[in-house]
């Protein structure tokens, strides 16, 4: 579908360089440039302005800028959203800008690619963004400690959900991601290649960077080397997640054990969270802190599914202790199983390798929580031929 060129009002405070902003706007954008009204620049006749987006670029917490944000978002016909581009640290102005009615705040300077992403997104939002388009469930798999089973959970969820709908797993452990290894996928393209490819991120382009797993799930794999992680910006991730959610029913994000800016971007974009803890005293303490942090970030605890991995380990901690410590019962318990490391060595999930094991059943029930009861998830589908086989065997014996 072709769309008309964007129409943007760019208001600049004296001293702010317009060029990087103009160059970052989509090609063909109709830009009306104006100066922030002050003693030497008259007030803008806002009622005559036609713009779908207003950009106010400033480098001081100028009263004129705040006033303009307030009046522009009220007086320009159609009430276009106002996005503030602030040079430097926005600590002082952030709150006041939003109070004045700003829709978003972008800090400057930024790389050309990052600024382009941010502005493209602002324009897309004014045009209805994802309104009318499908928005898939996005599950961020979190855990504040390494080795608790986040990657295991993300990969098994991907395998189990692939039968319920189009599924993508994103490896956001940008330095040491191992989703590719766990799923036996070759990293022909990675998230790094996509981040440095340049140009705008459309669905088809993103899809061409996804590896395809035998289950049908797709995977956006982690960079091959830790130094490539820096190329993956949060601005890029925000657009990436939105693009993936518009095309796929389930987007699963595997994360590193920290609340890094990338992980926070994933949490912000996610529709639901899955916290993975392990049954030992240290992991439980970190899980508790992780849950509290999500609570402080404003995430409704009801939107956080709690998985307790290696839940059958005999470490002298009972389920009542867990509940007392975490303030809630885990939603899904995954037992320890030696078949898990064996399956990982073969690049297979436990859901595919041992579909009837307790661990596979746990991941299937986790997948069912996200897919809803009506959609088939993998272990259930895998168990079916097995039962048919058993019936056939019994018939043979009876005959
Ligand atoms: N329930 C389990 N039973 C047996 N081994 C497990 C289990 N959960 C995790 N592991 C082992 O621990 C390793 C680390 O798990 P992983 O999912 O990579 O953790 P994280 O992504 O949280 O760092 C896995 O490679 C696997 O060998
Ligand atoms: Mg991991």
Coordinates of N, CA, C and O and ligand atoms in Angstrom, one line a residue, residues 145-152 171 173 176-179 254-257, ligand 2:
X145 N 19.3 -14.4 37.1 CA 20.6 -15.2 37.4 C 20.9 -16.1 36.1 O 19.9 -16.5 35.5
X146 N 22.2 -16.4 35.9 CA 22.5 -17.2 34.7 C 22.3 -18.7 35.1 O 22.3 -19.1 36.3
X147 N 22.0 -19.5 34.1 CA 21.9 -20.9 34.3 C 20.6 -21.4 35.0 O 20.5 -22.5 35.4
X148 N 19.6 -20.5 35.0 CA 18.4 -21.0 35.7 C 17.4 -21.7 34.8 O 16.5 -22.4 35.2
X149 N 17.7 -21.6 33.4 CA 16.8 -22.3 32.5 C 16.0 -21.4 31.6 O 15.0 -21.8 31.0
X150 N 16.5 -20.1 31.4 CA 15.7 -19.2 30.6 C 15.8 -19.7 29.1 O 14.8 -19.7 28.4
X151 N 17.0 -20.0 28.6 CA 17.1 -20.4 27.3 C 16.4 -21.7 27.0 O 15.7 -21.9 26.0
X152 N 16.5 -22.6 28.0 CA 15.7 -23.9 27.9 C 14.2 -23.6 27.8 O 13.6 -24.2 27.0
X171 N 16.8 -14.2 20.3 CA 17.9 -14.4 21.3 C 18.5 -13.0 21.6 O 19.3 -12.4 20.9
X173 N 20.2 -12.4 24.3 CA 21.4 -12.6 25.1 C 22.5 -12.2 24.1 O 23.1 -13.1 23.4
X176 N 26.3 -13.7 24.7 CA 26.6 -15.1 24.9 C 25.4 -15.9 24.5 O 25.1 -17.0 25.2
X177 N 24.6 -15.5 23.6 CA 23.3 -16.2 23.3 C 23.6 -17.6 22.7 O 24.6 -17.8 22.0
X178 N 22.7 -18.5 23.2 CA 22.9 -19.9 22.7 C 21.6 -20.6 22.2 O 21.5 -21.8 22.2
X179 N 20.7 -19.7 21.8 CA 19.4 -20.3 21.2 C 19.7 -21.1 20.0 O 19.2 -22.2 19.8
X254 N 14.3 -14.5 24.5 CA 15.2 -15.1 25.5 C 16.2 -13.9 25.9 O 16.6 -13.2 25.1
X255 N 16.4 -13.8 27.2 CA 17.2 -12.6 27.7 C 18.4 -13.0 28.5 O 18.5 -14.1 29.1
X256 N 19.4 -12.1 28.6 CA 20.5 -12.4 29.5 C 20.1 -12.1 30.9 O 19.1 -11.5 31.2
X257 N 20.9 -12.5 31.9 CA 20.5 -12.4 33.3 C 20.7 -11.0 33.9 O 21.6 -10.8 34.8
Ligands
LIG2 MG1 20.5 -18.3 28.4

